[in-house]
PDB file of C-alpha atoms in Angstrom:
ATOM      1  CA  MET A   1       1.656  58.650 -14.073  1.00 60.00           C
ATOM      2  CA  GLU A   2       0.376  55.886 -11.990  1.00 72.00           C
ATOM      3  CA  GLN A   3      -1.184  53.308 -12.831  1.00 93.00           C
ATOM      4  CA  TYR A   4      -2.174  51.539  -9.942  1.00 96.00           C
ATOM      5  CA  TYR A   5      -1.998  52.307  -6.001  1.00 97.00           C
ATOM      6  CA  VAL A   6      -0.714  49.419  -3.378  1.00 98.00           C
ATOM      7  CA  LEU A   7      -3.568  49.520  -0.705  1.00 98.00           C
ATOM      8  CA  GLN A   8      -2.476  48.232   2.448  1.00 97.00           C
ATOM      9  CA  ASN A   9      -2.489  44.521   1.888  1.00 97.00           C
ATOM     10  CA  GLY A  10      -0.257  44.768  -1.398  1.00 98.00           C
ATOM     11  CA  VAL A  11      -3.846  44.635  -3.899  1.00 98.00           C
ATOM     12  CA  LYS A  12      -3.013  47.010  -6.621  1.00 98.00           C
ATOM     13  CA  MET A  13      -6.075  49.923  -7.573  1.00 98.00           C
ATOM     14  CA  PRO A  14      -5.955  51.387 -11.154  1.00 98.00           C
ATOM     15  CA  CYS A  15      -6.296  54.827 -10.244  1.00 97.00           C
ATOM     16  CA  ILE A  16      -8.978  55.695 -12.868  1.00 98.00           C
ATOM     17  CA  GLY A  17     -12.169  53.602 -12.568  1.00 97.00           C
ATOM     18  CA  TYR A  18     -15.492  54.276 -14.698  1.00 97.00           C
ATOM     19  CA  GLY A  19     -17.761  55.053 -12.049  1.00 95.00           C
ATOM     20  CA  THR A  20     -21.563  53.789 -13.319  1.00 94.00           C
ATOM     21  CA  TYR A  21     -23.937  55.635 -11.443  1.00 92.00           C
ATOM     22  CA  LYS A  22     -26.863  56.666 -13.570  1.00 84.00           C
ATOM     23  CA  CYS A  23     -24.437  54.677 -16.647  1.00 78.00           C
ATOM     24  CA  THR A  24     -27.070  52.650 -17.449  1.00 66.00           C
ATOM     25  CA  ASP A  25     -30.465  54.894 -16.668  1.00 66.00           C
ATOM     26  CA  GLY A  26     -32.210  50.737 -16.014  1.00 59.00           C
ATOM     27  CA  SER A  27     -31.972  50.600 -19.920  1.00 67.00           C
ATOM     28  CA  ASP A  28     -28.731  47.999 -20.714  1.00 76.00           C
ATOM     29  CA  GLU A  29     -25.056  47.314 -20.270  1.00 89.00           C
ATOM     30  CA  ARG A  30     -24.216  49.761 -23.434  1.00 90.00           C
ATOM     31  CA  VAL A  31     -22.466  51.913 -21.587  1.00 92.00           C
ATOM     32  CA  VAL A  32     -20.686  50.154 -19.837  1.00 94.00           C
ATOM     33  CA  ARG A  33     -18.913  48.221 -22.529  1.00 94.00           C
ATOM     34  CA  MET A  34     -18.337  51.464 -24.327  1.00 94.00           C
ATOM     35  CA  ALA A  35     -16.325  51.937 -21.036  1.00 95.00           C
ATOM     36  CA  LEU A  36     -14.803  48.185 -21.488  1.00 96.00           C
ATOM     37  CA  GLU A  37     -14.307  49.092 -25.118  1.00 95.00           C
ATOM     38  CA  ALA A  38     -12.445  52.839 -24.466  1.00 95.00           C
ATOM     39  CA  GLY A  39      -9.747  50.707 -22.193  1.00 96.00           C
ATOM     40  CA  TYR A  40     -11.015  50.990 -18.109  1.00 96.00           C
ATOM     41  CA  ARG A  41     -10.099  47.782 -15.684  1.00 97.00           C
ATOM     42  CA  MET A  42     -11.783  49.504 -12.879  1.00 98.00           C
ATOM     43  CA  LEU A  43     -15.389  49.036 -12.991  1.00 97.00           C
ATOM     44  CA  ASP A  44     -17.224  51.694  -9.725  1.00 98.00           C
ATOM     45  CA  THR A  45     -20.834  49.896  -8.796  1.00 97.00           C
ATOM     46  CA  ALA A  46     -23.628  49.245  -5.696  1.00 97.00           C
ATOM     47  CA  ALA A  47     -26.185  47.761  -4.949  1.00 97.00           C
ATOM     48  CA  PHE A  48     -27.872  50.465  -4.615  1.00 96.00           C
ATOM     49  CA  TYR A  49     -26.943  51.887  -8.582  1.00 94.00           C
ATOM     50  CA  GLY A  50     -29.887  49.600  -9.501  1.00 93.00           C
ATOM     51  CA  ASN A  51     -26.990  48.230 -12.652  1.00 94.00           C
ATOM     52  CA  GLU A  52     -25.300  45.512 -10.909  1.00 96.00           C
ATOM     53  CA  THR A  53     -27.148  43.038 -13.869  1.00 95.00           C
ATOM     54  CA  TYR A  54     -25.660  45.172 -16.012  1.00 94.00           C
ATOM     55  CA  VAL A  55     -22.203  45.851 -14.913  1.00 96.00           C
ATOM     56  CA  GLY A  56     -21.918  42.031 -14.576  1.00 96.00           C
ATOM     57  CA  LYS A  57     -23.485  41.241 -18.582  1.00 95.00           C
ATOM     58  CA  ALA A  58     -21.246  44.057 -19.488  1.00 95.00           C
ATOM     59  CA  LEU A  59     -18.588  42.237 -18.106  1.00 95.00           C
ATOM     60  CA  ARG A  60     -19.067  38.893 -19.452  1.00 94.00           C
ATOM     61  CA  GLU A  61     -19.680  39.635 -22.388  1.00 94.00           C
ATOM     62  CA  SER A  62     -16.018  41.653 -22.899  1.00 95.00           C
ATOM     63  CA  GLY A  63     -14.067  38.510 -23.438  1.00 95.00           C
ATOM     64  CA  ILE A  64     -11.754  40.362 -20.966  1.00 96.00           C
ATOM     65  CA  PRO A  65     -10.659  37.932 -18.336  1.00 96.00           C
ATOM     66  CA  ARG A  66     -11.744  38.262 -14.705  1.00 96.00           C
ATOM     67  CA  LYS A  67      -8.280  38.598 -13.522  1.00 96.00           C
ATOM     68  CA  GLU A  68      -8.064  41.812 -15.639  1.00 96.00           C
ATOM     69  CA  LEU A  69     -10.622  43.290 -13.677  1.00 97.00           C
ATOM     70  CA  PHE A  70     -10.451  45.460 -11.041  1.00 98.00           C
ATOM     71  CA  LEU A  71     -14.469  45.446  -9.881  1.00 98.00           C
ATOM     72  CA  THR A  72     -15.614  47.632  -7.114  1.00 98.00           C
ATOM     73  CA  SER A  73     -19.366  47.108  -5.248  1.00 98.00           C
ATOM     74  CA  LYS A  74     -21.366  48.497  -1.954  1.00 98.00           C
ATOM     75  CA  VAL A  75     -23.332  47.913   0.802  1.00 98.00           C
ATOM     76  CA  TRP A  76     -26.000  50.372   0.871  1.00 98.00           C
ATOM     77  CA  LYS A  77     -26.912  52.087   3.794  1.00 98.00           C
ATOM     78  CA  THR A  78     -30.317  50.988   5.203  1.00 97.00           C
ATOM     79  CA  GLU A  79     -28.670  46.802   5.038  1.00 98.00           C
ATOM     80  CA  LEU A  80     -25.777  48.108   7.319  1.00 98.00           C
ATOM     81  CA  GLY A  81     -25.329  44.746   9.887  1.00 98.00           C
ATOM     82  CA  TYR A  82     -24.105  41.964  10.092  1.00 98.00           C
ATOM     83  CA  GLU A  83     -26.999  39.665   8.675  1.00 98.00           C
ATOM     84  CA  LYS A  84     -28.090  42.566   6.237  1.00 98.00           C
ATOM     85  CA  THR A  85     -24.495  42.819   4.765  1.00 98.00           C
ATOM     86  CA  MET A  86     -23.978  39.454   4.229  1.00 98.00           C
ATOM     87  CA  LYS A  87     -27.515  38.621   2.073  1.00 98.00           C
ATOM     88  CA  SER A  88     -26.588  42.320   0.478  1.00 98.00           C
ATOM     89  CA  PHE A  89     -22.672  41.303  -0.960  1.00 98.00           C
ATOM     90  CA  GLU A  90     -24.225  37.620  -2.118  1.00 98.00           C
ATOM     91  CA  ALA A  91     -27.180  39.748  -4.205  1.00 98.00           C
ATOM     92  CA  SER A  92     -23.957  41.537  -5.604  1.00 98.00           C
ATOM     93  CA  LEU A  93     -22.387  38.638  -6.727  1.00 98.00           C
ATOM     94  CA  GLU A  94     -25.075  36.837  -8.075  1.00 98.00           C
ATOM     95  CA  ARG A  95     -26.392  40.373 -10.283  1.00 97.00           C
ATOM     96  CA  LEU A  96     -22.543  40.593 -11.577  1.00 97.00           C
ATOM     97  CA  GLN A  97     -22.404  36.955 -12.399  1.00 96.00           C
ATOM     98  CA  SER A  98     -18.405  36.623 -10.330  1.00 97.00           C
ATOM     99  CA  ASP A  99     -17.609  34.922  -7.444  1.00 96.00           C
ATOM    100  CA  TYR A 100     -15.162  37.433  -5.738  1.00 98.00           C
ATOM    101  CA  LEU A 101     -15.462  40.847  -5.908  1.00 98.00           C
ATOM    102  CA  ASP A 102     -11.974  43.555  -5.417  1.00 98.00           C
ATOM    103  CA  LEU A 103     -13.049  45.832  -3.423  1.00 98.00           C
ATOM    104  CA  PHE A 104     -16.440  46.202  -0.868  1.00 98.00           C
ATOM    105  CA  LEU A 105     -17.769  48.980   0.720  1.00 98.00           C
ATOM    106  CA  LEU A 106     -20.233  50.433   3.436  1.00 98.00           C
ATOM    107  CA  HIS A 107     -21.772  53.033   1.398  1.00 98.00           C
ATOM    108  CA  TRP A 108     -22.661  55.218   4.182  1.00 98.00           C
ATOM    109  CA  PRO A 109     -21.766  55.273   7.854  1.00 98.00           C
ATOM    110  CA  LYS A 110     -25.879  56.415   9.096  1.00 98.00           C
ATOM    111  CA  PRO A 111     -28.812  54.578   7.948  1.00 97.00           C
ATOM    112  CA  SER A 112     -30.336  58.082   8.605  1.00 96.00           C
ATOM    113  CA  PRO A 113     -28.618  61.241   9.641  1.00 96.00           C
ATOM    114  CA  ASP A 114     -30.399  60.700  13.196  1.00 95.00           C
ATOM    115  CA  ALA A 115     -29.736  57.136  13.185  1.00 96.00           C
ATOM    116  CA  GLU A 116     -28.755  56.334  17.118  1.00 95.00           C
ATOM    117  CA  ASP A 117     -27.336  52.502  16.856  1.00 97.00           C
ATOM    118  CA  TRP A 118     -24.933  53.501  13.933  1.00 98.00           C
ATOM    119  CA  LYS A 119     -21.561  52.746  15.413  1.00 98.00           C
ATOM    120  CA  GLU A 120     -23.373  48.912  16.350  1.00 98.00           C
ATOM    121  CA  LEU A 121     -24.624  48.509  12.464  1.00 98.00           C
ATOM    122  CA  ASP A 122     -21.422  50.775  11.139  1.00 98.00           C
ATOM    123  CA  ARG A 123     -18.765  47.426  13.809  1.00 98.00           C
ATOM    124  CA  GLU A 124     -21.481  44.732  12.597  1.00 98.00           C
ATOM    125  CA  SER A 125     -21.400  45.231   9.291  1.00 98.00           C
ATOM    126  CA  TRP A 126     -17.888  46.040   8.959  1.00 98.00           C
ATOM    127  CA  ARG A 127     -17.438  42.568  10.893  1.00 98.00           C
ATOM    128  CA  ALA A 128     -18.890  40.911   7.545  1.00 98.00           C
ATOM    129  CA  LEU A 129     -16.839  42.314   5.487  1.00 98.00           C
ATOM    130  CA  GLU A 130     -13.866  41.340   7.426  1.00 98.00           C
ATOM    131  CA  GLU A 131     -15.575  38.161   7.298  1.00 98.00           C
ATOM    132  CA  LEU A 132     -15.419  38.100   3.797  1.00 98.00           C
ATOM    133  CA  TYR A 133     -11.842  39.226   3.089  1.00 98.00           C
ATOM    134  CA  HIS A 134     -10.732  36.778   4.988  1.00 98.00           C
ATOM    135  CA  GLN A 135     -12.899  34.137   3.690  1.00 98.00           C
ATOM    136  CA  GLY A 136     -11.147  35.643  -0.230  1.00 98.00           C
ATOM    137  CA  LYS A 137     -14.463  36.648  -1.632  1.00 98.00           C
ATOM    138  CA  VAL A 138     -13.201  40.366  -1.101  1.00 98.00           C
ATOM    139  CA  ARG A 139      -9.828  41.144  -1.788  1.00 98.00           C
ATOM    140  CA  ALA A 140     -10.391  44.473  -0.260  1.00 98.00           C
ATOM    141  CA  ILE A 141     -12.827  46.003   2.086  1.00 98.00           C
ATOM    142  CA  GLY A 142     -13.074  49.132   2.411  1.00 98.00           C
ATOM    143  CA  VAL A 143     -15.708  53.013   3.408  1.00 98.00           C
ATOM    144  CA  SER A 144     -17.589  55.330   1.518  1.00 98.00           C
ATOM    145  CA  ASN A 145     -18.560  58.861   2.985  1.00 98.00           C
ATOM    146  CA  PHE A 146     -16.700  58.097   6.003  1.00 98.00           C
ATOM    147  CA  LEU A 147     -15.709  61.256   7.840  1.00 98.00           C
ATOM    148  CA  PRO A 148     -12.818  61.155  10.588  1.00 98.00           C
ATOM    149  CA  HIS A 149     -15.548  60.828  13.733  1.00 98.00           C
ATOM    150  CA  HIS A 150     -17.175  57.896  11.622  1.00 98.00           C
ATOM    151  CA  LEU A 151     -13.898  55.906  10.910  1.00 98.00           C
ATOM    152  CA  GLU A 152     -13.132  56.494  14.849  1.00 98.00           C
ATOM    153  CA  ALA A 153     -15.807  54.999  15.665  1.00 98.00           C
ATOM    154  CA  LEU A 154     -14.877  52.239  13.111  1.00 98.00           C
ATOM    155  CA  MET A 155     -11.736  51.318  14.247  1.00 98.00           C
ATOM    156  CA  GLU A 156     -11.956  50.965  17.300  1.00 97.00           C
ATOM    157  CA  THR A 157     -13.525  47.194  17.436  1.00 97.00           C
ATOM    158  CA  ALA A 158     -12.018  46.547  14.124  1.00 98.00           C
ATOM    159  CA  ASP A 159      -9.278  44.265  12.709  1.00 98.00           C
ATOM    160  CA  VAL A 160      -8.411  44.907   9.429  1.00 98.00           C
ATOM    161  CA  ARG A 161      -8.327  48.598   8.786  1.00 98.00           C
ATOM    162  CA  PRO A 162     -10.017  50.039   6.021  1.00 98.00           C
ATOM    163  CA  MET A 163      -8.204  50.252   3.019  1.00 98.00           C
ATOM    164  CA  VAL A 164     -10.012  52.464   0.724  1.00 98.00           C
ATOM    165  CA  ASP A 165     -12.116  55.615   1.339  1.00 98.00           C
ATOM    166  CA  GLN A 166     -14.483  56.736  -1.550  1.00 98.00           C
ATOM    167  CA  LEU A 167     -15.616  60.210  -0.978  1.00 98.00           C
ATOM    168  CA  GLU A 168     -16.605  62.960  -2.320  1.00 98.00           C
ATOM    169  CA  LEU A 169     -13.380  65.193  -3.500  1.00 98.00           C
ATOM    170  CA  HIS A 170     -13.276  68.414  -6.046  1.00 98.00           C
ATOM    171  CA  VAL A 171     -11.776  71.919  -6.828  1.00 98.00           C
ATOM    172  CA  GLY A 172     -14.308  73.767  -4.359  1.00 97.00           C
ATOM    173  CA  TYR A 173     -14.996  70.582  -2.834  1.00 97.00           C
ATOM    174  CA  MET A 174     -11.541  68.985  -1.220  1.00 97.00           C
ATOM    175  CA  GLN A 175     -12.616  68.100   2.469  1.00 98.00           C
ATOM    176  CA  GLU A 176      -8.794  68.369   3.715  1.00 97.00           C
ATOM    177  CA  THR A 177      -9.119  67.291   6.940  1.00 98.00           C
ATOM    178  CA  ALA A 178     -11.097  63.439   5.457  1.00 98.00           C
ATOM    179  CA  VAL A 179      -8.230  63.703   3.140  1.00 98.00           C
ATOM    180  CA  GLN A 180      -5.758  64.446   5.582  1.00 98.00           C
ATOM    181  CA  PHE A 181      -7.213  62.195   8.872  1.00 98.00           C
ATOM    182  CA  CYS A 182      -7.058  58.733   5.758  1.00 98.00           C
ATOM    183  CA  LYS A 183      -3.545  59.515   4.382  1.00 98.00           C
ATOM    184  CA  SER A 184      -2.240  59.573   8.036  1.00 98.00           C
ATOM    185  CA  TRP A 185      -3.714  55.931   9.056  1.00 98.00           C
ATOM    186  CA  GLY A 186      -3.250  55.091   5.706  1.00 98.00           C
ATOM    187  CA  ILE A 187      -6.391  54.913   3.985  1.00 98.00           C
ATOM    188  CA  GLN A 188      -6.415  55.195   0.518  1.00 98.00           C
ATOM    189  CA  VAL A 189      -8.908  57.993  -0.297  1.00 98.00           C
ATOM    190  CA  GLN A 190     -10.426  57.676  -3.926  1.00 98.00           C
ATOM    191  CA  ALA A 191     -12.407  60.734  -5.153  1.00 98.00           C
ATOM    192  CA  TRP A 192     -16.501  60.227  -6.249  1.00 98.00           C
ATOM    193  CA  SER A 193     -18.078  62.976  -8.252  1.00 96.00           C
ATOM    194  CA  PRO A 194     -14.021  64.176  -9.255  1.00 97.00           C
ATOM    195  CA  LEU A 195     -15.282  66.889 -11.708  1.00 96.00           C
ATOM    196  CA  GLY A 196     -17.559  68.246  -9.543  1.00 95.00           C
ATOM    197  CA  ARG A 197     -20.820  69.778 -11.706  1.00 89.00           C
ATOM    198  CA  ARG A 198     -21.164  72.474 -14.517  1.00 89.00           C
ATOM    199  CA  ARG A 199     -20.172  74.969 -11.726  1.00 91.00           C
ATOM    200  CA  VAL A 200     -16.658  73.433 -11.392  1.00 96.00           C
ATOM    201  CA  LEU A 201     -16.274  72.838 -14.995  1.00 95.00           C
ATOM    202  CA  GLU A 202     -16.763  76.627 -15.424  1.00 95.00           C
ATOM    203  CA  GLU A 203     -14.743  77.887 -12.649  1.00 96.00           C
ATOM    204  CA  PRO A 204     -12.876  80.884 -14.480  1.00 97.00           C
ATOM    205  CA  VAL A 205      -9.715  80.071 -12.557  1.00 97.00           C
ATOM    206  CA  VAL A 206      -9.932  76.362 -13.701  1.00 98.00           C
ATOM    207  CA  LEU A 207     -10.699  77.255 -17.544  1.00 98.00           C
ATOM    208  CA  GLU A 208      -7.532  79.287 -17.033  1.00 97.00           C
ATOM    209  CA  MET A 209      -5.739  76.380 -15.612  1.00 97.00           C
ATOM    210  CA  ALA A 210      -6.609  74.422 -18.383  1.00 97.00           C
ATOM    211  CA  GLN A 211      -5.605  76.271 -20.775  1.00 97.00           C
ATOM    212  CA  LYS A 212      -2.435  76.983 -19.417  1.00 97.00           C
ATOM    213  CA  TYR A 213      -1.640  73.332 -18.562  1.00 97.00           C
ATOM    214  CA  GLY A 214      -2.691  71.913 -22.405  1.00 96.00           C
ATOM    215  CA  VAL A 215      -5.498  70.234 -21.258  1.00 96.00           C
ATOM    216  CA  SER A 216      -9.028  69.666 -20.899  1.00 96.00           C
ATOM    217  CA  PRO A 217     -10.818  71.384 -18.379  1.00 97.00           C
ATOM    218  CA  ALA A 218     -11.852  67.663 -16.972  1.00 97.00           C
ATOM    219  CA  GLN A 219      -8.677  66.561 -17.666  1.00 97.00           C
ATOM    220  CA  PHE A 220      -7.084  69.690 -15.906  1.00 98.00           C
ATOM    221  CA  LEU A 221      -9.500  68.094 -12.779  1.00 98.00           C
ATOM    222  CA  LEU A 222      -8.719  64.352 -12.642  1.00 98.00           C
ATOM    223  CA  SER A 223      -4.523  65.572 -12.785  1.00 97.00           C
ATOM    224  CA  PHE A 224      -5.270  68.232 -10.015  1.00 98.00           C
ATOM    225  CA  LEU A 225      -6.590  64.775  -8.051  1.00 98.00           C
ATOM    226  CA  LEU A 226      -3.998  62.589  -9.230  1.00 97.00           C
ATOM    227  CA  GLN A 227      -1.092  64.478  -8.440  1.00 96.00           C
ATOM    228  CA  GLN A 228      -2.545  64.460  -4.654  1.00 97.00           C
ATOM    229  CA  LYS A 229      -2.463  60.802  -4.588  1.00 97.00           C
ATOM    230  CA  ILE A 230      -6.086  60.287  -4.534  1.00 98.00           C
ATOM    231  CA  GLY A 231      -8.062  57.994  -7.236  1.00 98.00           C
ATOM    232  CA  VAL A 232     -10.672  58.983  -9.230  1.00 98.00           C
ATOM    233  CA  ILE A 233     -13.897  57.481 -10.551  1.00 98.00           C
ATOM    234  CA  PRO A 234     -15.573  59.174 -13.523  1.00 96.00           C
ATOM    235  CA  LYS A 235     -18.209  59.367 -15.126  1.00 92.00           C
ATOM    236  CA  ALA A 236     -18.837  60.130 -19.019  1.00 89.00           C
ATOM    237  CA  SER A 237     -21.481  58.799 -21.516  1.00 86.00           C
ATOM    238  CA  SER A 238     -19.424  59.222 -25.016  1.00 90.00           C
ATOM    239  CA  VAL A 239     -16.393  57.412 -26.109  1.00 92.00           C
ATOM    240  CA  GLU A 240     -14.373  60.615 -26.549  1.00 94.00           C
ATOM    241  CA  ARG A 241     -15.025  61.505 -23.552  1.00 93.00           C
ATOM    242  CA  MET A 242     -14.132  58.495 -21.759  1.00 95.00           C
ATOM    243  CA  ARG A 243     -10.689  57.895 -23.184  1.00 95.00           C
ATOM    244  CA  GLN A 244     -10.253  61.812 -22.264  1.00 95.00           C
ATOM    245  CA  ASN A 245     -10.356  60.715 -18.845  1.00 95.00           C
ATOM    246  CA  LEU A 246      -8.902  57.923 -18.644  1.00 95.00           C
ATOM    247  CA  GLU A 247      -5.785  58.449 -21.269  1.00 91.00           C
ATOM    248  CA  LEU A 248      -4.046  61.846 -19.368  1.00 94.00           C
ATOM    249  CA  PRO A 249      -1.350  63.362 -20.424  1.00 92.00           C
ATOM    250  CA  ASP A 250       2.301  63.040 -17.669  1.00 90.00           C
ATOM    251  CA  LEU A 251       1.599  66.821 -16.582  1.00 92.00           C
ATOM    252  CA  GLU A 252       2.593  68.510 -13.572  1.00 95.00           C
ATOM    253  CA  ILE A 253       0.675  71.185 -12.099  1.00 97.00           C
ATOM    254  CA  ARG A 254       3.103  73.695  -9.960  1.00 97.00           C
ATOM    255  CA  SER A 255       2.297  73.890  -5.735  1.00 96.00           C
ATOM    256  CA  GLU A 256       1.489  77.613  -6.227  1.00 97.00           C
ATOM    257  CA  ASP A 257      -1.489  76.245  -8.212  1.00 97.00           C
ATOM    258  CA  LEU A 258      -2.694  73.201  -6.939  1.00 97.00           C
ATOM    259  CA  TYR A 259      -2.690  75.239  -3.218  1.00 96.00           C
ATOM    260  CA  LEU A 260      -5.231  77.845  -4.916  1.00 97.00           C
ATOM    261  CA  LEU A 261      -7.060  75.324  -6.015  1.00 97.00           C
ATOM    262  CA  ARG A 262      -7.165  74.317  -2.563  1.00 96.00           C
ATOM    263  CA  CYS A 263      -8.617  76.937  -1.178  1.00 94.00           C
ATOM    264  CA  LEU A 264     -11.289  78.322  -3.617  1.00 95.00           C
ATOM    265  CA  PRO A 265     -14.603  78.504  -1.390  1.00 94.00           C
ATOM    266  CA  GLN A 266     -17.094  75.934  -2.131  1.00 95.00           C
ATOM    267  CA  ILE A 267     -18.281  74.859  -5.300  1.00 95.00           C
ATOM    268  CA  GLY A 268     -20.014  71.995  -6.484  1.00 95.00           C
ATOM    269  CA  TRP A 269     -21.152  70.060  -3.435  1.00 95.00           C
ATOM    270  CA  SER A 270     -24.004  67.440  -4.271  1.00 95.00           C
ATOM    271  CA  GLY A 271     -25.480  67.966  -1.236  1.00 95.00           C
ATOM    272  CA  GLU A 272     -25.115  64.675  -0.058  1.00 96.00           C
ATOM    273  CA  HIS A 273     -22.906  64.521   3.680  1.00 96.00           C
ATOM    274  CA  PRO A 274     -23.347  61.212   6.184  1.00 97.00           C
ATOM    275  CA  ASP A 275     -24.313  63.703   9.141  1.00 97.00           C
ATOM    276  CA  ARG A 276     -27.030  66.104   7.408  1.00 95.00           C
ATOM    277  CA  GLU A 277     -30.579  65.449   4.942  1.00 94.00           C
ATOM    278  CA  ARG A 278     -29.319  66.082   1.785  1.00 91.00           C
ATOM    279  CA  VAL A 279     -29.695  69.951   0.262  1.00 91.00           C
ATOM    280  CA  ALA A 280     -29.903  70.915  -3.167  1.00 82.00           C
ATOM    281  CA  ALA A 281     -27.005  70.208  -4.998  1.00 80.00           C
ATOM    282  CA  GLN A 282     -24.898  73.203  -6.086  1.00 74.00           C
ATOM    283  CA  GLU A 283     -24.723  73.206  -9.793  1.00 69.00           C
TER     284      GLU A 283
END
C-alpha cells in the first residue's frame, strides 16, 4: 500500500493521518501523544478544534524531528478574508509552536449558508494562503468542504490551484461528483470521517465484506478509500485501534465489490453541508 501521495507541487503527503477533532476533549495532549507513539506522522487539526496548543505540546515532547512530521491546520469559516486569515494563521503557528505548516486549509467555503459575499471572502482568504505559500511558511495549501461550484469560483482568480480538498467521505456518502471534479483538476482528495458513524460500521454489507477480506470493518472502510487514491484521517482513542487503522494489510478489493459499496444508499452522513443549515447526524 502506498505511504504517500505526491501533491501538485511535489510535496509528499502521508496517505493516512490522525484526525485530532475532539481527541483532547479540552483536557490534555495524552491522546495526541499516543497517536505519535503508535506511528502516525501526519496530524490534522484546526483553529476551530480548540486543541492546537495540545497538539503542539505533544509534538514538542515527542522528540520527533519536525521535518518527519506532516502538520495540517485550518482557518475557521468566521475568519475568512485576507486580514483575518493571516491573523488566524499566525495564531495557529503560535499555538502549535511551529514556524511553518505542511498544509493549511480554508475550513469551509461560507461563513453561513446564506452568506452573499462568500466568493469574495474565499478569494481574499486564498490570496493570503498563496502569499504564505510563496513565503515558504506553508508547504501546501488547500480547502476543506469545498464542492465543485465553490472550487470553480475560487479558481477564477487563483494563481495557485488548491492542492488538497478535505471532504466527508465514507461508504454511504461518497460525494462522487466532488471527488471526480477534484481528480480532474489534480486536487488530492482527503477524507474526514472516513469510518462514517456507527450505522456505517454496522452496515451488513460492510460486515460481510470485512469478513470476506479477513480484516476489521474499520480496516476495510479505510482500505476502500485508499484503493481509490483518497487519503484518510481516522480518529481513534485507544492505541490498539490507532495501530489497526494505521497498519493496514495490503489488500485489493475486487471491482464488483467497490461498485457495490459506492452505490449503497446514503448512510452515516454527519449532517454538515456547506450550502445548508446543519441537520441531525445520521448515526
